[in-house]
Amino acid sequence: MKSWIITGGVACGKSLVTELLATHLLKDRSRVFSSDGTVQELLDTPEITTQLVRHFGESAVVHQQGRILASREVLRAEVFADPERRKILEQILHPRVLKSLEQAREAQAEMGVNLFLAEVPLHYEIGSTVSADLIIVVASSPEVQKRRMMDRRGLDESMIEKMLRAQWPIEAKVERADVVIWNDGDRSALEAQVLTLVRQHWQA
């Protein structure tokens, strides 16, 4: 089984590229692992919400219909305002995400899957600790990243700048990539690059 990592900057289109790859590559025999999706699931587990309260206080969670859930808005404000707070959250989440990734990869290999696609936004920031046969960086210019975050997520410029500073510069990720997909244009331009990637790097 081949393993490919899709990484890159915030609001660069990593999820869309992953989706396109899964569609064009052995649709019935490729599987996707989403680090962000796993984080969202973990944040609402009792184990994690207990730790959030311990480290960030009661404001880090909300009570809804008898459940205790993480407050994404509060956590975002906390961790992007203070690198030390962000490190605490990462220490809580990252080991669990990486464990889930490796468990998923092992399970898919046993099932005879041909291609394991792992979306790992912070691949370089966590020391490139996830092994793979191909590292794909999805990149956009900072101007495009900011516009997307404003339009799609409703974030203000101050928060956007903090989020961008929390990640490696996109240029540094591009330099280390096996393949770079630029996503400053429209969907058709993106799809053309994904198809080229498939033709050049996939052999059934």
PDB file of C-alpha atoms in Angstrom:
ATOM      1  CA  MET A   1       0.000   0.000   0.000  1.00  0.00           C
ATOM      2  CA  LYS A   2       1.245   3.463  -0.907  1.00  0.00           C
ATOM      3  CA  SER A   3       0.917   6.338   1.558  1.00  0.00           C
ATOM      4  CA  TRP A   4       0.669   9.948   0.423  1.00  0.00           C
ATOM      5  CA  ILE A   5       0.564  12.980   2.716  1.00  0.00           C
ATOM      6  CA  ILE A   6      -1.322  16.113   1.726  1.00  0.00           C
ATOM      7  CA  THR A   7      -0.175  19.171   3.639  1.00  0.00           C
ATOM      8  CA  GLY A   8       0.253  22.906   3.110  1.00  0.00           C
ATOM      9  CA  GLY A   9      -0.981  26.206   4.465  1.00  0.00           C
ATOM     10  CA  VAL A  10      -4.274  27.170   6.058  1.00  0.00           C
ATOM     11  CA  ALA A  11      -7.026  27.882   3.497  1.00  0.00           C
ATOM     12  CA  CYS A  12      -4.897  26.578   0.636  1.00  0.00           C
ATOM     13  CA  GLY A  13      -7.326  23.839  -0.398  1.00  0.00           C
ATOM     14  CA  LYS A  14      -5.809  20.718   1.156  1.00  0.00           C
ATOM     15  CA  SER A  15      -9.179  19.057   1.723  1.00  0.00           C
ATOM     16  CA  LEU A  16     -10.305  19.727  -1.827  1.00  0.00           C
ATOM     17  CA  VAL A  17      -7.095  18.290  -3.264  1.00  0.00           C
ATOM     18  CA  THR A  18      -7.484  15.234  -1.023  1.00  0.00           C
ATOM     19  CA  GLU A  19     -11.053  14.797  -2.234  1.00  0.00           C
ATOM     20  CA  LEU A  20      -9.996  15.098  -5.878  1.00  0.00           C
ATOM     21  CA  LEU A  21      -7.202  12.574  -5.392  1.00  0.00           C
ATOM     22  CA  ALA A  22      -9.562  10.104  -3.762  1.00  0.00           C
ATOM     23  CA  THR A  23     -11.961  10.556  -6.677  1.00  0.00           C
ATOM     24  CA  HIS A  24      -9.370  10.119  -9.417  1.00  0.00           C
ATOM     25  CA  LEU A  25      -7.263   7.423  -7.759  1.00  0.00           C
ATOM     26  CA  LEU A  26      -8.796   3.977  -7.407  1.00  0.00           C
ATOM     27  CA  LYS A  27     -11.947   5.403  -5.912  1.00  0.00           C
ATOM     28  CA  ASP A  28     -12.986   2.046  -4.478  1.00  0.00           C
ATOM     29  CA  ARG A  29      -9.555   1.129  -3.112  1.00  0.00           C
ATOM     30  CA  SER A  30      -8.158   4.357  -1.672  1.00  0.00           C
ATOM     31  CA  ARG A  31      -8.930   5.696   1.792  1.00  0.00           C
ATOM     32  CA  VAL A  32      -8.574   9.141   3.360  1.00  0.00           C
ATOM     33  CA  PHE A  33      -7.475  10.089   6.858  1.00  0.00           C
ATOM     34  CA  SER A  34      -8.173  13.655   7.970  1.00  0.00           C
ATOM     35  CA  SER A  35      -6.139  15.039  10.855  1.00  0.00           C
ATOM     36  CA  ASP A  36      -8.502  17.996  11.191  1.00  0.00           C
ATOM     37  CA  GLY A  37     -11.504  15.700  11.246  1.00  0.00           C
ATOM     38  CA  THR A  38      -9.899  13.605  13.962  1.00  0.00           C
ATOM     39  CA  VAL A  39      -9.151  16.732  16.000  1.00  0.00           C
ATOM     40  CA  GLN A  40     -12.792  17.796  15.774  1.00  0.00           C
ATOM     41  CA  GLU A  41     -13.893  14.385  17.041  1.00  0.00           C
ATOM     42  CA  LEU A  42     -11.349  14.365  19.865  1.00  0.00           C
ATOM     43  CA  LEU A  43     -12.256  17.839  21.085  1.00  0.00           C
ATOM     44  CA  ASP A  44     -15.690  16.674  22.179  1.00  0.00           C
ATOM     45  CA  THR A  45     -14.608  13.516  24.000  1.00  0.00           C
ATOM     46  CA  PRO A  46     -14.807  13.494  27.813  1.00  0.00           C
ATOM     47  CA  GLU A  47     -11.085  12.741  28.057  1.00  0.00           C
ATOM     48  CA  ILE A  48     -10.156  15.873  26.123  1.00  0.00           C
ATOM     49  CA  THR A  49     -12.771  18.245  27.536  1.00  0.00           C
ATOM     50  CA  THR A  50     -11.566  17.355  31.036  1.00  0.00           C
ATOM     51  CA  GLN A  51      -8.047  18.352  30.062  1.00  0.00           C
ATOM     52  CA  LEU A  52      -9.287  21.525  28.386  1.00  0.00           C
ATOM     53  CA  VAL A  53     -10.955  22.637  31.590  1.00  0.00           C
ATOM     54  CA  ARG A  54      -7.832  21.763  33.574  1.00  0.00           C
ATOM     55  CA  HIS A  55      -5.515  23.796  31.348  1.00  0.00           C
ATOM     56  CA  PHE A  56      -7.753  26.531  29.928  1.00  0.00           C
ATOM     57  CA  GLY A  57     -10.561  26.904  32.457  1.00  0.00           C
ATOM     58  CA  GLU A  58     -14.329  26.436  32.294  1.00  0.00           C
ATOM     59  CA  SER A  59     -14.677  28.914  29.419  1.00  0.00           C
ATOM     60  CA  ALA A  60     -12.952  26.384  27.136  1.00  0.00           C
ATOM     61  CA  VAL A  61     -16.072  24.200  27.094  1.00  0.00           C
ATOM     62  CA  VAL A  62     -19.784  24.670  26.571  1.00  0.00           C
ATOM     63  CA  HIS A  63     -22.714  22.636  27.852  1.00  0.00           C
ATOM     64  CA  GLN A  64     -25.215  21.559  25.217  1.00  0.00           C
ATOM     65  CA  GLN A  65     -28.093  19.139  25.725  1.00  0.00           C
ATOM     66  CA  GLY A  66     -26.398  17.370  28.585  1.00  0.00           C
ATOM     67  CA  ARG A  67     -23.028  17.131  26.819  1.00  0.00           C
ATOM     68  CA  ILE A  68     -19.786  18.979  27.461  1.00  0.00           C
ATOM     69  CA  LEU A  69     -18.208  20.177  24.217  1.00  0.00           C
ATOM     70  CA  ALA A  70     -15.095  22.165  23.404  1.00  0.00           C
ATOM     71  CA  SER A  71     -15.584  25.858  22.660  1.00  0.00           C
ATOM     72  CA  ARG A  72     -13.777  26.268  19.347  1.00  0.00           C
ATOM     73  CA  GLU A  73     -14.027  30.046  19.441  1.00  0.00           C
ATOM     74  CA  VAL A  74     -12.494  30.355  22.906  1.00  0.00           C
ATOM     75  CA  LEU A  75      -9.722  27.880  22.134  1.00  0.00           C
ATOM     76  CA  ARG A  76      -8.889  29.644  18.870  1.00  0.00           C
ATOM     77  CA  ALA A  77      -8.552  32.976  20.657  1.00  0.00           C
ATOM     78  CA  GLU A  78      -6.452  31.420  23.431  1.00  0.00           C
ATOM     79  CA  VAL A  79      -3.974  29.416  21.387  1.00  0.00           C
ATOM     80  CA  PHE A  80      -3.327  31.907  18.630  1.00  0.00           C
ATOM     81  CA  ALA A  81      -2.773  34.727  21.107  1.00  0.00           C
ATOM     82  CA  ASP A  82      -0.193  32.806  23.148  1.00  0.00           C
ATOM     83  CA  PRO A  83       2.331  30.318  21.681  1.00  0.00           C
ATOM     84  CA  GLU A  84       2.698  28.620  25.065  1.00  0.00           C
ATOM     85  CA  ARG A  85      -1.041  27.986  25.246  1.00  0.00           C
ATOM     86  CA  ARG A  86      -0.970  26.643  21.707  1.00  0.00           C
ATOM     87  CA  LYS A  87       1.837  24.274  22.689  1.00  0.00           C
ATOM     88  CA  ILE A  88      -0.282  22.930  25.552  1.00  0.00           C
ATOM     89  CA  LEU A  89      -3.186  22.195  23.210  1.00  0.00           C
ATOM     90  CA  GLU A  90      -0.879  20.574  20.698  1.00  0.00           C
ATOM     91  CA  GLN A  91       0.614  18.353  23.398  1.00  0.00           C
ATOM     92  CA  ILE A  92      -2.893  17.210  24.269  1.00  0.00           C
ATOM     93  CA  LEU A  93      -4.054  16.549  20.708  1.00  0.00           C
ATOM     94  CA  HIS A  94      -1.107  15.695  18.468  1.00  0.00           C
ATOM     95  CA  PRO A  95      -0.060  12.344  19.996  1.00  0.00           C
ATOM     96  CA  ARG A  96      -3.652  11.123  19.800  1.00  0.00           C
ATOM     97  CA  VAL A  97      -4.055  12.259  16.193  1.00  0.00           C
ATOM     98  CA  LEU A  98      -0.819  10.543  15.158  1.00  0.00           C
ATOM     99  CA  LYS A  99      -1.860   7.359  16.944  1.00  0.00           C
ATOM    100  CA  SER A 100      -5.207   7.419  15.138  1.00  0.00           C
ATOM    101  CA  LEU A 101      -3.442   7.961  11.820  1.00  0.00           C
ATOM    102  CA  GLU A 102      -1.147   4.971  12.247  1.00  0.00           C
ATOM    103  CA  GLN A 103      -4.018   2.785  13.424  1.00  0.00           C
ATOM    104  CA  ALA A 104      -6.029   3.795  10.356  1.00  0.00           C
ATOM    105  CA  ARG A 105      -3.083   3.134   8.050  1.00  0.00           C
ATOM    106  CA  GLU A 106      -2.516  -0.319   9.534  1.00  0.00           C
ATOM    107  CA  ALA A 107      -6.202  -1.197   9.290  1.00  0.00           C
ATOM    108  CA  GLN A 108      -6.430  -0.082   5.668  1.00  0.00           C
ATOM    109  CA  ALA A 109      -3.321  -2.037   4.711  1.00  0.00           C
ATOM    110  CA  GLU A 110      -4.841  -5.178   6.201  1.00  0.00           C
ATOM    111  CA  MET A 111      -7.977  -4.568   4.140  1.00  0.00           C
ATOM    112  CA  GLY A 112      -5.974  -4.462   0.915  1.00  0.00           C
ATOM    113  CA  VAL A 113      -6.329  -0.744   0.218  1.00  0.00           C
ATOM    114  CA  ASN A 114      -3.937   0.419  -2.514  1.00  0.00           C
ATOM    115  CA  LEU A 115      -3.522   4.040  -1.484  1.00  0.00           C
ATOM    116  CA  PHE A 116      -3.700   5.719   1.927  1.00  0.00           C
ATOM    117  CA  LEU A 117      -4.211   9.486   1.678  1.00  0.00           C
ATOM    118  CA  ALA A 118      -3.402  11.313   4.911  1.00  0.00           C
ATOM    119  CA  GLU A 119      -4.285  14.971   5.226  1.00  0.00           C
ATOM    120  CA  VAL A 120      -1.766  16.330   7.762  1.00  0.00           C
ATOM    121  CA  PRO A 121      -1.848  20.156   7.817  1.00  0.00           C
ATOM    122  CA  LEU A 122       1.036  20.509  10.301  1.00  0.00           C
ATOM    123  CA  HIS A 123       3.265  17.813   8.828  1.00  0.00           C
ATOM    124  CA  TYR A 124       6.387  19.970   8.851  1.00  0.00           C
ATOM    125  CA  GLU A 125       5.569  21.781  12.082  1.00  0.00           C
ATOM    126  CA  ILE A 126       5.504  18.466  13.975  1.00  0.00           C
ATOM    127  CA  GLY A 127       8.873  17.440  12.564  1.00  0.00           C
ATOM    128  CA  SER A 128       7.818  15.403   9.517  1.00  0.00           C
ATOM    129  CA  THR A 129       7.201  12.437  11.806  1.00  0.00           C
ATOM    130  CA  VAL A 130       4.604  10.772   9.584  1.00  0.00           C
ATOM    131  CA  SER A 131       6.235   8.493   7.024  1.00  0.00           C
ATOM    132  CA  ALA A 132       4.980   8.555   3.434  1.00  0.00           C
ATOM    133  CA  ASP A 133       5.910   7.653  -0.111  1.00  0.00           C
ATOM    134  CA  LEU A 134       4.980  11.108  -1.409  1.00  0.00           C
ATOM    135  CA  ILE A 135       4.579  14.515   0.275  1.00  0.00           C
ATOM    136  CA  ILE A 136       2.181  16.843  -1.552  1.00  0.00           C
ATOM    137  CA  VAL A 137       2.116  20.510  -0.538  1.00  0.00           C
ATOM    138  CA  VAL A 138      -0.941  22.546  -1.495  1.00  0.00           C
ATOM    139  CA  ALA A 139       0.044  26.209  -1.600  1.00  0.00           C
ATOM    140  CA  SER A 140      -1.542  29.603  -2.147  1.00  0.00           C
ATOM    141  CA  SER A 141      -0.290  33.151  -1.908  1.00  0.00           C
ATOM    142  CA  PRO A 142      -0.807  34.859   1.486  1.00  0.00           C
ATOM    143  CA  GLU A 143      -3.229  37.287  -0.132  1.00  0.00           C
ATOM    144  CA  VAL A 144      -5.437  34.448  -1.354  1.00  0.00           C
ATOM    145  CA  GLN A 145      -5.224  32.672   2.013  1.00  0.00           C
ATOM    146  CA  LYS A 146      -6.363  35.823   3.824  1.00  0.00           C
ATOM    147  CA  ARG A 147      -9.234  36.452   1.422  1.00  0.00           C
ATOM    148  CA  ARG A 148     -10.510  32.891   1.788  1.00  0.00           C
ATOM    149  CA  MET A 149     -10.365  33.012   5.566  1.00  0.00           C
ATOM    150  CA  MET A 150     -12.258  36.284   5.599  1.00  0.00           C
ATOM    151  CA  ASP A 151     -14.882  35.167   3.084  1.00  0.00           C
ATOM    152  CA  ARG A 152     -15.395  31.561   4.200  1.00  0.00           C
ATOM    153  CA  ARG A 153     -14.696  31.643   7.913  1.00  0.00           C
ATOM    154  CA  GLY A 154     -15.612  35.215   8.779  1.00  0.00           C
ATOM    155  CA  LEU A 155     -12.319  35.819  10.588  1.00  0.00           C
ATOM    156  CA  ASP A 156     -10.913  39.278  11.127  1.00  0.00           C
ATOM    157  CA  GLU A 157      -7.507  40.333   9.868  1.00  0.00           C
ATOM    158  CA  SER A 158      -5.900  40.209  13.327  1.00  0.00           C
ATOM    159  CA  MET A 159      -6.867  36.565  13.876  1.00  0.00           C
ATOM    160  CA  ILE A 160      -5.826  35.634  10.342  1.00  0.00           C
ATOM    161  CA  GLU A 161      -2.362  37.097  10.856  1.00  0.00           C
ATOM    162  CA  LYS A 162      -1.962  35.144  14.095  1.00  0.00           C
ATOM    163  CA  MET A 163      -3.023  31.912  12.398  1.00  0.00           C
ATOM    164  CA  LEU A 164      -0.608  32.420   9.521  1.00  0.00           C
ATOM    165  CA  ARG A 165       2.276  33.196  11.878  1.00  0.00           C
ATOM    166  CA  ALA A 166       1.563  29.990  13.815  1.00  0.00           C
ATOM    167  CA  GLN A 167       2.455  27.878  10.758  1.00  0.00           C
ATOM    168  CA  TRP A 168       5.622  27.545   8.751  1.00  0.00           C
ATOM    169  CA  PRO A 169       5.834  30.015   5.835  1.00  0.00           C
ATOM    170  CA  ILE A 170       4.360  28.404   2.749  1.00  0.00           C
ATOM    171  CA  GLU A 171       7.680  28.911   0.928  1.00  0.00           C
ATOM    172  CA  ALA A 172       9.445  26.671   3.455  1.00  0.00           C
ATOM    173  CA  LYS A 173       6.891  23.907   2.912  1.00  0.00           C
ATOM    174  CA  VAL A 174       7.147  24.230  -0.863  1.00  0.00           C
ATOM    175  CA  GLU A 175      10.929  23.814  -0.689  1.00  0.00           C
ATOM    176  CA  ARG A 176      10.574  20.477   1.106  1.00  0.00           C
ATOM    177  CA  ALA A 177       7.717  19.037  -0.945  1.00  0.00           C
ATOM    178  CA  ASP A 178       7.917  16.144  -3.386  1.00  0.00           C
ATOM    179  CA  VAL A 179       5.040  17.694  -5.329  1.00  0.00           C
ATOM    180  CA  VAL A 180       3.590  21.216  -5.155  1.00  0.00           C
ATOM    181  CA  ILE A 181       0.063  22.116  -6.207  1.00  0.00           C
ATOM    182  CA  TRP A 182      -0.637  25.844  -6.479  1.00  0.00           C
ATOM    183  CA  ASN A 183      -4.194  26.803  -5.712  1.00  0.00           C
ATOM    184  CA  ASP A 184      -4.503  30.507  -6.470  1.00  0.00           C
ATOM    185  CA  GLY A 185      -6.798  29.986  -9.450  1.00  0.00           C
ATOM    186  CA  ASP A 186     -10.162  28.394 -10.106  1.00  0.00           C
ATOM    187  CA  ARG A 187     -11.260  24.798  -9.579  1.00  0.00           C
ATOM    188  CA  SER A 188     -10.517  23.743 -13.161  1.00  0.00           C
ATOM    189  CA  ALA A 189      -6.886  24.820 -12.773  1.00  0.00           C
ATOM    190  CA  LEU A 190      -6.660  22.834  -9.556  1.00  0.00           C
ATOM    191  CA  GLU A 191      -8.221  19.744 -11.117  1.00  0.00           C
ATOM    192  CA  ALA A 192      -5.741  19.903 -14.005  1.00  0.00           C
ATOM    193  CA  GLN A 193      -2.822  19.836 -11.568  1.00  0.00           C
ATOM    194  CA  VAL A 194      -4.309  16.914  -9.652  1.00  0.00           C
ATOM    195  CA  LEU A 195      -4.732  14.936 -12.868  1.00  0.00           C
ATOM    196  CA  THR A 196      -1.118  15.652 -13.783  1.00  0.00           C
ATOM    197  CA  LEU A 197      -0.043  14.437 -10.364  1.00  0.00           C
ATOM    198  CA  VAL A 198      -1.997  11.224 -10.826  1.00  0.00           C
ATOM    199  CA  ARG A 199      -0.460  10.553 -14.244  1.00  0.00           C
ATOM    200  CA  GLN A 200       3.096  11.216 -13.037  1.00  0.00           C
ATOM    201  CA  HIS A 201       3.083   9.506  -9.672  1.00  0.00           C
ATOM    202  CA  TRP A 202       0.524   6.736  -9.676  1.00  0.00           C
ATOM    203  CA  GLN A 203       0.976   3.294 -11.162  1.00  0.00           C
ATOM    204  CA  ALA A 204      -1.683   0.692 -10.465  1.00  0.00           C
TER     205      ALA A 204
END
